[in-house]
Coordinates of C-alpha atoms in Angstrom, one line a residue:
X53 CA 84.2 81.6 74.4
X54 CA 81.0 82.1 76.3
X55 CA 80.0 79.5 78.9
X56 CA 77.0 80.1 81.2
X57 CA 78.5 81.0 84.7
X58 CA 76.0 78.6 86.4
X59 CA 77.1 75.7 84.1
X60 CA 80.8 76.5 84.8
X61 CA 80.3 76.8 88.5
X62 CA 78.5 73.5 88.6
X63 CA 81.2 71.7 86.7
X64 CA 84.0 73.2 88.9
X65 CA 82.1 72.0 92.0
X66 CA 81.6 68.6 90.6
X67 CA 85.3 68.3 89.6
X68 CA 86.3 68.7 93.3
X69 CA 89.4 70.7 92.3
X70 CA 88.2 73.8 94.2
X71 CA 86.6 74.1 97.6
X72 CA 83.1 75.4 97.6
X73 CA 84.1 78.4 99.9
X74 CA 86.8 79.4 97.4
X75 CA 84.2 79.2 94.6
X76 CA 81.8 81.5 96.5
X77 CA 84.6 84.0 97.2
X78 CA 85.6 83.9 93.5
X79 CA 82.0 84.4 92.5
X80 CA 81.6 87.4 94.7
X81 CA 84.9 88.9 93.3
X82 CA 83.8 88.2 89.7
X83 CA 80.5 90.0 90.3
X84 CA 82.3 93.1 91.9
X85 CA 85.0 93.3 89.2
X86 CA 82.8 92.2 86.3
X87 CA 85.1 89.3 85.5
X88 CA 84.6 85.7 84.6
X89 CA 84.6 83.3 87.7
X90 CA 87.1 81.0 85.9
X91 CA 89.6 83.9 85.3
X92 CA 89.3 84.9 89.0
X93 CA 90.1 81.3 90.1
X94 CA 93.1 81.1 87.8
X95 CA 94.5 84.5 88.7
X96 CA 94.2 83.7 92.5
X97 CA 95.9 80.3 92.0
X98 CA 93.0 78.2 93.1
X99 CA 93.1 76.3 89.8
X100 CA 95.7 75.9 87.1
X101 CA 95.1 77.4 83.7
X102 CA 95.7 73.9 82.2
X103 CA 92.9 72.4 84.3
X104 CA 90.6 75.3 83.6
X105 CA 91.1 75.1 79.8
X106 CA 90.4 71.3 80.0
X107 CA 87.1 72.1 81.8
X108 CA 86.2 74.6 79.1
X109 CA 87.0 72.1 76.4
X110 CA 84.9 69.4 78.0
X111 CA 81.8 71.7 78.5
X112 CA 82.1 73.0 74.9
X113 CA 82.7 69.5 73.5
X114 CA 85.9 70.6 71.8
X115 CA 89.1 68.5 72.0
X116 CA 91.9 69.8 74.2
X117 CA 95.5 69.6 72.9
X118 CA 98.8 70.1 74.8
X119 CA 101.6 71.3 72.5
X120 CA 104.2 72.1 75.2
X121 CA 106.6 69.3 74.3
X122 CA 105.6 68.7 70.7
X123 CA 107.9 69.4 67.8
X124 CA 105.7 70.8 65.0
X125 CA 106.6 70.4 61.4
X126 CA 107.5 73.8 59.9
X127 CA 105.6 73.0 56.7
X128 CA 102.4 72.7 58.7
X129 CA 103.2 75.5 61.2
X130 CA 103.9 78.0 58.3
X131 CA 100.5 77.4 56.8
X132 CA 99.4 80.2 59.2
X133 CA 101.7 83.3 58.8
X134 CA 103.4 84.2 62.1
X135 CA 101.8 87.7 62.5
X136 CA 98.3 86.1 62.2
X137 CA 99.3 83.3 64.6
X138 CA 100.6 85.8 67.2
X139 CA 97.7 88.3 66.9
X140 CA 94.9 85.7 67.0
X141 CA 96.7 83.0 69.2
X142 CA 96.1 80.3 66.6
X143 CA 98.6 77.7 65.3
X144 CA 98.4 74.9 62.8
X145 CA 99.8 71.6 64.2
X146 CA 98.4 68.7 62.2
X147 CA 97.4 68.2 58.6
X148 CA 95.5 65.2 57.3
X149 CA 95.6 64.2 53.6
X150 CA 92.8 62.4 52.0
X151 CA 89.7 63.1 49.8
X152 CA 88.9 66.1 52.0
X153 CA 92.1 67.6 53.5
X154 CA 91.7 69.0 56.9
X155 CA 93.9 71.1 59.2
X156 CA 93.8 70.9 63.0
X157 CA 94.5 74.3 64.6
X158 CA 95.1 75.0 68.3
X159 CA 93.4 78.2 69.7
X160 CA 92.9 80.1 72.9
X161 CA 89.6 81.3 71.7
X162 CA 87.6 78.9 69.5
X163 CA 85.0 81.6 68.9
X164 CA 87.5 83.6 66.7
X165 CA 85.5 82.9 63.5
X166 CA 87.3 85.6 61.6
X167 CA 90.7 83.9 62.0
X168 CA 89.2 80.4 61.2
X169 CA 87.6 81.8 58.0
X170 CA 90.8 83.5 56.9
X171 CA 92.9 80.3 57.3
X172 CA 90.2 78.3 55.6
X173 CA 90.3 80.6 52.5
X174 CA 94.1 80.7 52.6
X175 CA 94.7 77.0 52.8
X176 CA 91.6 75.6 51.1
X177 CA 91.4 73.0 53.9
X178 CA 88.7 72.1 56.3
X179 CA 89.6 73.7 59.7
X180 CA 89.2 71.7 62.9
X181 CA 89.6 74.0 66.0
X182 CA 91.1 72.6 69.1
X183 CA 91.4 74.3 72.5
X184 CA 94.8 74.8 74.1
X185 CA 96.4 76.8 77.0
X186 CA 98.7 79.8 77.1
X187 CA 101.9 77.7 77.8
X188 CA 101.2 75.5 74.8
X189 CA 100.6 78.5 72.6
X190 CA 103.8 80.1 73.7
X191 CA 105.7 76.9 73.0
X192 CA 104.3 76.7 69.5
X193 CA 104.9 80.4 68.7
X194 CA 108.6 80.0 69.8
X195 CA 109.0 77.4 67.1
X196 CA 108.3 80.0 64.4
X197 CA 111.4 81.9 65.6
X198 CA 113.6 78.8 65.9
X199 CA 112.6 77.8 62.3
X200 CA 113.2 81.3 61.0
X201 CA 116.6 81.5 62.6
X202 CA 117.5 78.1 61.2
X203 CA 116.1 79.1 57.8
X204 CA 118.0 82.4 57.9
X205 CA 121.3 80.8 58.8
X206 CA 121.0 78.1 56.2
X207 CA 120.3 80.7 53.4
X208 CA 123.2 82.9 54.5
X209 CA 125.6 79.9 54.6
X210 CA 124.5 78.5 51.3
X211 CA 124.4 81.8 49.4
X212 CA 127.5 83.5 50.9
X213 CA 129.7 80.8 49.4
X214 CA 128.1 81.4 46.0
X215 CA 128.9 85.1 45.9
X216 CA 131.1 86.4 43.1
X217 CA 134.3 88.4 43.8
X218 CA 133.1 91.6 45.5
X219 CA 134.1 95.2 44.5
X220 CA 136.6 95.5 47.3
X221 CA 138.3 92.2 46.3
X222 CA 138.8 93.1 42.7
X223 CA 142.3 92.2 41.4
X224 CA 144.8 94.9 42.1
X225 CA 142.2 96.8 44.1
X226 CA 141.0 98.8 41.1
X227 CA 137.7 100.6 41.2
X228 CA 134.7 98.6 39.8
X229 CA 132.5 100.4 37.3
X230 CA 128.8 101.2 38.0
X231 CA 127.7 98.5 35.5
X232 CA 129.7 95.8 37.2
X233 CA 128.3 96.9 40.6
X234 CA 124.8 96.7 39.2
X235 CA 125.5 93.1 37.9
X236 CA 126.8 92.3 41.4
X237 CA 123.6 93.6 43.0
X238 CA 121.5 91.5 40.7
X239 CA 123.4 88.3 41.5
X240 CA 120.8 85.8 42.8
X241 CA 122.7 84.9 46.1
X242 CA 122.8 88.6 47.0
X243 CA 119.1 89.1 46.3
X244 CA 118.3 86.1 48.5
X245 CA 120.5 87.3 51.4
X246 CA 119.1 90.8 51.4
X247 CA 115.5 89.5 51.1
X248 CA 116.0 87.2 54.0
X249 CA 117.6 89.9 56.1
X250 CA 114.6 92.2 55.5
X251 CA 112.0 89.5 56.1
X252 CA 113.7 88.3 59.3
X253 CA 113.9 91.9 60.6
X254 CA 110.2 92.5 60.0
X255 CA 109.2 89.2 61.7
X256 CA 111.5 90.0 64.7
X257 CA 109.8 93.4 65.1
X258 CA 113.1 95.2 64.6
X259 CA 113.0 99.0 64.3
X260 CA 116.4 99.3 62.7
X261 CA 118.9 97.1 60.7
X262 CA 122.6 97.9 61.0
X263 CA 125.0 96.5 58.4
X264 CA 128.6 97.2 59.4
X265 CA 131.7 96.3 57.4
X266 CA 134.6 95.4 59.7
X267 CA 138.2 94.5 58.8
X268 CA 137.6 90.7 58.3
X269 CA 133.8 90.4 58.5
X270 CA 130.4 92.0 58.0
X271 CA 128.2 92.4 61.2
X272 CA 124.4 92.6 60.9
X273 CA 122.6 93.9 63.9
X274 CA 118.9 94.5 64.7
X275 CA 117.5 97.0 67.1
X276 CA 114.6 95.3 68.9
X277 CA 112.7 97.0 71.7
X278 CA 115.3 99.8 71.7
X279 CA 118.3 97.4 72.2
X280 CA 120.8 96.4 69.5
X281 CA 121.3 92.6 69.1
X282 CA 123.8 90.8 66.8
X283 CA 121.8 88.9 64.1
X284 CA 124.5 87.5 61.9
X285 CA 128.2 87.6 61.1
X286 CA 128.8 87.4 57.3
X287 CA 132.1 86.9 55.4
X288 CA 133.9 90.1 54.3
X289 CA 133.2 89.2 50.6
X290 CA 129.4 89.7 51.2
X291 CA 129.6 93.3 52.3
X292 CA 130.0 95.3 49.0
X293 CA 127.5 93.0 47.2
X294 CA 124.8 93.5 49.9
X295 CA 125.4 97.3 50.0
X296 CA 125.2 97.4 46.2
X297 CA 121.8 95.6 46.4
X298 CA 120.4 98.0 49.0
X299 CA 121.6 100.9 46.8
X300 CA 119.7 99.5 43.8
X301 CA 116.5 99.1 45.9
X302 CA 116.9 102.6 47.3
X303 CA 117.7 104.1 43.8
X304 CA 121.0 105.5 45.0
X305 CA 124.3 106.0 43.1
X306 CA 126.1 102.7 43.0
X307 CA 129.6 104.0 42.3
X308 CA 129.5 106.8 45.0
X309 CA 131.4 105.5 48.0
X310 CA 133.0 108.7 49.3
X311 CA 129.9 110.7 50.3
X312 CA 126.9 109.8 52.6
X313 CA 123.6 108.9 50.8
X314 CA 120.0 108.7 51.9
X315 CA 117.2 106.8 50.2
X316 CA 114.0 104.8 50.7
X317 CA 112.2 101.8 49.4
X318 CA 109.1 99.7 50.3
X319 CA 108.3 96.0 50.5
X320 CA 105.0 94.1 51.2
X321 CA 105.1 91.2 53.6
X322 CA 102.0 89.2 54.7
X323 CA 99.8 91.9 53.4
X324 CA 101.6 94.6 55.3
X325 CA 103.5 97.5 53.6
X326 CA 106.8 98.3 55.2
X327 CA 109.0 101.3 54.3
X328 CA 112.8 101.3 54.8
X329 CA 114.5 104.6 55.3
X330 CA 118.1 104.0 54.2
X331 CA 121.2 105.9 55.4
X332 CA 124.7 105.0 53.9
X333 CA 127.8 106.4 55.5
X334 CA 131.5 105.8 54.4
X335 CA 133.6 104.3 57.2
X336 CA 137.2 103.1 57.4
X337 CA 136.6 99.5 56.2
X338 CA 133.7 100.3 53.8
X339 CA 130.2 101.7 53.8
X340 CA 127.9 101.3 56.8
X341 CA 124.1 100.9 56.2
X342 CA 121.4 101.7 58.7
X343 CA 117.8 101.0 57.7
X344 CA 114.8 102.3 59.7
X345 CA 111.7 100.1 59.4
X346 CA 108.5 102.1 59.2
X347 CA 105.2 100.2 59.1
X348 CA 102.8 102.3 57.0
X349 CA 99.7 102.0 59.2
X350 CA 98.6 103.6 62.3
X351 CA 95.5 101.5 62.8
X352 CA 95.1 99.9 66.2
X353 CA 96.9 102.6 68.2
X354 CA 94.9 104.2 71.1
X355 CA 96.1 106.6 73.8
X356 CA 95.5 103.8 76.3
X357 CA 97.7 101.4 74.4
X358 CA 100.5 103.9 74.2
X359 CA 100.4 104.0 78.0
X360 CA 98.4 107.1 78.9
X361 CA 96.0 106.8 81.9
X362 CA 94.1 108.8 84.5
X363 CA 94.5 112.6 84.5
X364 CA 96.8 112.5 81.5
X365 CA 94.3 110.7 79.4
X366 CA 91.5 113.1 80.3
X367 CA 93.7 116.1 79.4
X368 CA 94.6 114.6 76.0
X369 CA 91.0 113.8 75.1
X370 CA 90.0 117.4 76.1
X371 CA 92.9 118.6 73.8
X372 CA 91.5 116.7 70.8
X373 CA 88.3 118.9 71.1
X374 CA 90.2 122.1 70.8
X375 CA 89.8 124.2 67.7
X376 CA 93.1 126.2 68.0
X377 CA 96.3 126.1 69.9
X378 CA 99.7 124.3 70.0
X379 CA 100.2 120.8 71.3
X380 CA 103.8 119.6 71.5
X381 CA 105.4 116.2 72.1
X382 CA 109.0 116.2 73.3
X383 CA 111.8 113.6 73.8
X384 CA 114.9 112.2 72.1
X385 CA 114.9 110.5 68.7
X386 CA 113.1 107.2 68.7
X387 CA 110.9 107.9 71.8
X388 CA 107.6 107.5 70.0
X389 CA 106.7 111.3 69.7
X390 CA 105.4 110.9 66.1
X391 CA 103.3 107.9 67.0
X392 CA 101.6 109.9 69.8
X393 CA 100.9 112.7 67.4
X394 CA 99.4 110.3 64.8
X395 CA 97.2 108.7 67.4
X396 CA 95.9 112.2 68.3
X397 CA 95.4 112.9 64.6
X398 CA 93.5 109.6 64.3
X399 CA 91.1 110.8 67.0
X400 CA 90.4 114.2 65.3
X401 CA 90.3 112.7 61.8
X402 CA 86.6 113.2 61.0
X403 CA 84.8 114.0 57.7
X404 CA 84.3 117.6 58.6
X405 CA 88.0 118.2 59.6
X406 CA 90.7 119.1 57.0
X407 CA 94.0 117.8 58.2
X408 CA 97.4 118.5 56.6
X409 CA 100.9 117.5 57.6
X410 CA 104.5 118.5 56.8
X411 CA 106.9 115.6 57.7
X412 CA 110.4 114.3 57.2
X413 CA 109.9 111.5 56.6
X414 CA 106.2 110.5 56.2
X415 CA 106.3 107.7 58.7
X416 CA 102.7 106.4 58.5
X417 CA 100.1 106.8 55.8
X418 CA 96.7 108.0 57.0
X419 CA 93.4 108.0 55.1
X420 CA 91.8 111.5 54.5
X421 CA 95.0 113.2 55.7
X422 CA 97.1 115.4 53.2
X423 CA 100.7 114.5 53.9
X424 CA 103.7 116.4 52.5
X425 CA 107.2 115.0 52.4
X426 CA 110.0 117.6 53.1
X427 CA 112.7 117.9 50.4
X428 CA 115.3 120.4 51.7
X429 CA 117.5 120.0 48.6
X430 CA 114.8 121.7 46.4
X431 CA 113.8 124.3 49.1
X432 CA 110.8 122.4 50.5
X433 CA 111.7 122.9 54.2
X434 CA 109.3 122.6 57.2
X435 CA 109.0 126.4 57.1
X436 CA 108.2 126.6 53.4
X437 CA 105.8 123.6 53.6
X438 CA 104.0 125.2 56.6
X439 CA 103.7 128.5 54.9
X440 CA 102.0 126.9 51.9
X441 CA 99.8 124.8 54.1
X442 CA 98.3 127.9 55.7
X443 CA 96.8 128.7 52.2
X444 CA 95.2 125.2 52.0
X445 CA 92.3 126.0 54.5
X446 CA 93.4 123.5 57.1
X447 CA 91.7 122.9 60.5
X448 CA 94.5 120.8 61.9
X449 CA 98.2 121.0 61.0
X450 CA 100.9 118.6 62.0
X451 CA 104.5 119.8 61.6
X452 CA 107.0 116.8 61.9
X453 CA 109.5 118.8 63.9
X454 CA 110.2 122.4 65.0
X455 CA 113.9 122.7 64.2
X456 CA 114.5 126.4 63.8
X457 CA 113.1 129.8 64.8
X458 CA 111.3 130.3 61.4
X459 CA 109.3 127.1 61.8
X460 CA 108.6 127.9 65.4
X461 CA 107.3 131.3 64.5
X462 CA 105.1 130.0 61.7
X463 CA 103.7 127.3 64.0
X464 CA 102.8 129.8 66.7
X465 CA 101.2 132.2 64.2
X466 CA 99.2 129.3 62.7
X467 CA 98.0 128.4 66.2
X468 CA 97.1 132.1 66.8
X469 CA 95.0 132.3 63.7
X470 CA 92.5 129.6 64.5
X471 CA 94.4 126.3 63.7
X472 CA 95.1 123.3 65.9
X473 CA 98.9 122.7 65.5
X474 CA 100.7 119.5 66.6
X475 CA 104.4 119.2 66.5
X476 CA 107.5 117.7 68.1
X477 CA 110.5 119.2 69.8
X478 CA 113.8 117.8 71.1
X479 CA 113.9 118.5 74.9
X480 CA 114.4 116.2 77.9
X481 CA 111.2 117.2 79.8
X482 CA 107.9 118.8 79.2
X483 CA 108.8 122.0 81.1
X484 CA 112.0 122.3 79.1
X485 CA 110.0 123.0 75.9
X486 CA 109.3 126.6 77.0
X487 CA 113.0 127.7 77.4
X488 CA 113.8 125.8 74.1
X489 CA 111.2 127.9 72.3
X490 CA 112.3 131.1 73.8
X491 CA 115.9 130.2 72.7
X492 CA 114.4 130.1 69.2
X493 CA 113.3 133.7 69.6
X494 CA 109.7 133.0 70.3
X495 CA 108.1 135.8 72.4
X496 CA 106.8 134.6 75.8
X497 CA 103.5 136.6 75.3
X498 CA 102.9 134.6 72.1
X499 CA 103.7 131.3 73.8
X500 CA 101.2 131.8 76.6
X501 CA 98.5 132.6 74.0
X502 CA 99.1 129.4 72.0
X503 CA 100.7 126.6 74.0
X504 CA 98.1 124.3 75.4
X505 CA 99.6 120.9 76.2
X506 CA 103.2 119.7 76.3
X507 CA 103.9 115.9 76.4
X508 CA 107.3 114.5 77.3
X509 CA 107.9 110.8 76.7
X510 CA 110.3 107.9 76.6
X511 CA 109.9 104.2 75.6
X512 CA 110.6 101.4 78.1
X513 CA 110.8 97.7 77.4
X514 CA 107.8 95.7 78.5
X515 CA 108.1 92.6 80.6
X516 CA 107.0 89.4 78.9
X517 CA 104.2 87.3 80.4
X518 CA 106.7 85.2 82.4
X519 CA 107.9 87.4 85.2
X520 CA 108.8 87.1 88.9
X521 CA 107.2 89.0 91.8
X522 CA 109.2 90.6 94.6
X523 CA 108.8 93.3 97.3
X524 CA 111.1 96.3 97.9
X525 CA 113.3 96.2 101.0
X526 CA 113.5 99.3 103.3
X527 CA 117.0 100.0 101.8
X528 CA 115.7 99.7 98.2
X529 CA 112.7 101.9 99.0
X530 CA 115.0 104.6 100.6
X531 CA 117.3 104.5 97.6
X532 CA 114.5 104.9 95.0
X533 CA 112.8 107.6 97.2
X534 CA 115.9 109.8 96.6
X535 CA 115.0 110.0 92.9
X536 CA 111.2 109.5 92.9
X537 CA 108.4 111.0 95.0
X538 CA 107.0 107.6 96.1
X539 CA 104.3 109.1 98.3
X540 CA 102.8 110.9 95.2
X541 CA 103.0 107.6 93.2
X542 CA 101.2 105.7 96.0
X543 CA 98.5 108.4 96.1
X544 CA 97.9 108.2 92.3
X545 CA 97.9 104.3 92.4
X546 CA 95.2 104.5 95.1
X547 CA 93.2 107.2 93.2
X548 CA 93.2 105.0 90.1
X549 CA 92.3 101.8 92.1
X550 CA 95.5 100.0 91.0
X551 CA 96.2 99.1 94.7
X552 CA 93.9 98.9 97.7
X553 CA 93.2 102.0 99.9
X554 CA 95.2 100.5 102.8
X555 CA 98.2 99.2 100.8
X556 CA 101.7 100.6 101.3
X557 CA 105.1 99.9 99.7
X558 CA 105.6 96.9 102.0
X559 CA 102.6 95.1 100.5
X560 CA 102.8 96.3 96.9
X561 CA 104.7 93.9 94.6
X562 CA 107.1 94.8 91.8
X563 CA 108.3 92.5 89.0
X564 CA 111.6 91.1 87.6
X565 CA 112.2 89.7 84.1
X566 CA 112.2 85.9 83.8
X567 CA 114.1 84.8 80.6
X568 CA 112.3 82.1 78.7
X569 CA 112.6 80.4 75.3
X570 CA 110.2 83.1 73.9
X571 CA 112.2 86.0 75.3
X572 CA 115.9 85.7 76.0
X573 CA 116.0 88.7 78.4
X574 CA 112.5 88.5 79.7
X575 CA 111.2 91.6 77.8
X576 CA 109.0 91.8 74.7
X577 CA 107.7 95.0 73.2
X578 CA 107.8 98.6 74.5
X579 CA 105.4 101.0 76.2
X580 CA 105.5 104.8 76.8
X581 CA 106.1 106.6 80.0
X582 CA 104.9 110.2 79.9
X583 CA 104.5 113.5 81.6
X584 CA 101.6 115.7 80.4
X585 CA 101.9 119.4 81.2
X586 CA 98.8 121.5 80.8
X587 CA 99.6 125.2 80.4
X588 CA 97.4 126.7 83.1
X589 CA 97.0 130.4 84.0
X590 CA 99.6 130.1 86.9
X591 CA 102.1 128.5 84.5
X592 CA 101.4 131.2 81.9
X593 CA 102.4 133.8 84.6
X594 CA 105.7 132.0 85.2
X595 CA 106.4 132.0 81.4
X596 CA 105.7 135.7 81.1
X597 CA 108.1 136.5 84.0
X598 CA 110.8 134.4 82.2
X599 CA 110.7 131.6 84.7
X600 CA 113.0 128.6 84.4
X601 CA 112.0 125.1 83.5
X602 CA 112.5 124.0 87.1
X603 CA 109.9 126.6 88.3
X604 CA 107.5 125.6 85.5
X605 CA 107.8 121.9 86.5
X606 CA 107.4 122.6 90.2
X607 CA 104.2 124.5 89.6
X608 CA 102.9 121.8 87.2
X609 CA 103.6 119.1 89.9
X610 CA 101.6 121.2 92.4
X611 CA 98.7 121.1 89.9
X612 CA 98.8 117.3 89.7
X613 CA 101.3 116.6 86.9
X614 CA 103.0 113.1 87.2
X615 CA 106.7 113.2 86.1
X616 CA 108.0 110.6 83.7
X617 CA 109.9 108.7 86.3
X618 CA 106.8 108.6 88.6
X619 CA 104.7 107.3 85.7
X620 CA 107.4 104.7 85.2
X621 CA 107.1 103.5 88.8
X622 CA 103.3 103.5 88.3
X623 CA 103.7 101.1 85.3
X624 CA 106.3 99.0 87.2
X625 CA 103.6 98.4 89.9
X626 CA 101.2 97.4 87.1
X627 CA 103.7 94.7 86.0
X628 CA 104.4 96.4 82.6
X629 CA 108.1 97.0 83.2
X630 CA 110.8 97.0 85.9
X631 CA 112.3 99.7 88.1
X632 CA 115.8 99.0 86.6
X633 CA 114.4 99.7 83.1
X634 CA 112.8 103.0 84.2
X635 CA 116.0 104.2 85.8
X636 CA 118.0 103.1 82.7
X637 CA 115.8 105.1 80.3
X638 CA 115.0 108.2 82.4
X639 CA 118.3 110.1 82.7
X640 CA 118.4 112.6 85.5

């Protein structure tokens, strides 16, 4: 929403809410930092966001609405899908019936014409925008989750009682035939339960769904932001029916309960395609199912959004201009390695570049990229796929993972022969990638000729908007300094203008989670912490001499590399996460 700065300044002065000296100081800061004067006054606490929003509404001639204590009807609220509501900060709160039906929507930005037009087309109603504040928006968005949880619980309770006798409860305990299991999986209550489980997991931004059969019950858990949470306890009778339904969706053998099975299926929700990678494992009380959710789009990711900054960002942008060499991302399973590689691919994905990948599984689908799914059971391994790719005239190759010496050797040879190769490796640090590759029988002289960049990363939970500031005590600072080079972090914070040139650790605030209705533990979403190691001539010398990972890391740090834990403290100062979360994720 654009309001002339002079008009806004005049109105604030006339309101008498802010002293003229504070307005002049805010005006000066707004000019220096290229910000809006209103945003500066709100962030400095000179005026509340509520009052500022009301001023904007008055100047623009748009009604202001306060939804903080309003209970919204779910029928009206659900006219706007939750992902649209969250992404565009827009909620429907009042619908009028008459000759020309209208829908009142609360927004943080009434200039978001794309969102208004989408809702108009979806509902067929006349849209009446109303301005609101952040607290009101949060309050309204929480009601989506409350309604979904209630909806979820109601469906489970209603449908679980309607389930037929499950396979495990058959009279006399005899085995149930495949045909009977198929009928069980096509039972309407089971379909509704599984559909609701999947829909709820997607809306909760879960990365995995666990369905575990216990002695007397079935436990459903979601992994959200890297942490497992109980979602629902179901009666024991529901277990085999639900698993049979998931097997049908994944095209797996219904009557095979003694061996593990892997499968995959896809659904579409709110215009978004989501793949589910299914793993079924026999356990003592029945089969356990784990489903990994994979959103089939990489759009919207940038290196900055992933958490790269400063020197690391410059190095990676330089790397995307290379025509040959090997770029590796390292870290444990689920640390975002593949997402980083896809983001790099997205940057180099130009009409004059031929990109091919070999993956297991294909996690995202990218336009103009030739993606091959590994099928080891028929001999299509990473090595076999990579060998074939080299005959496809590629410019850029992505190998999902280097698992053995054959794949490592082929990746290095591809990098030597004029290809840019991107891949992942399981190591704990960037420097640890070199000894790992030499263990795979890769010659050091070949490594120094091909290795360009090694990225190590982890994912940490992000703080939600509600958080508490605090300052480190001398004892806390001394304790953290044993694990982190705080002087180096302070130097980088000053270099990137995150803190002032005269600031020290006594004046720099950190943040703690503040649980709210929107976030029970005070966290929402995740961000990466990284270390980016550039293979320089001095590091090449250490590799040729057979140096250890400690020697490589020490040299990289001398040349300006920020370690993962230092990057974590850097992000904790920015208010993205907490020191406790960094120490939890980065194991020494």
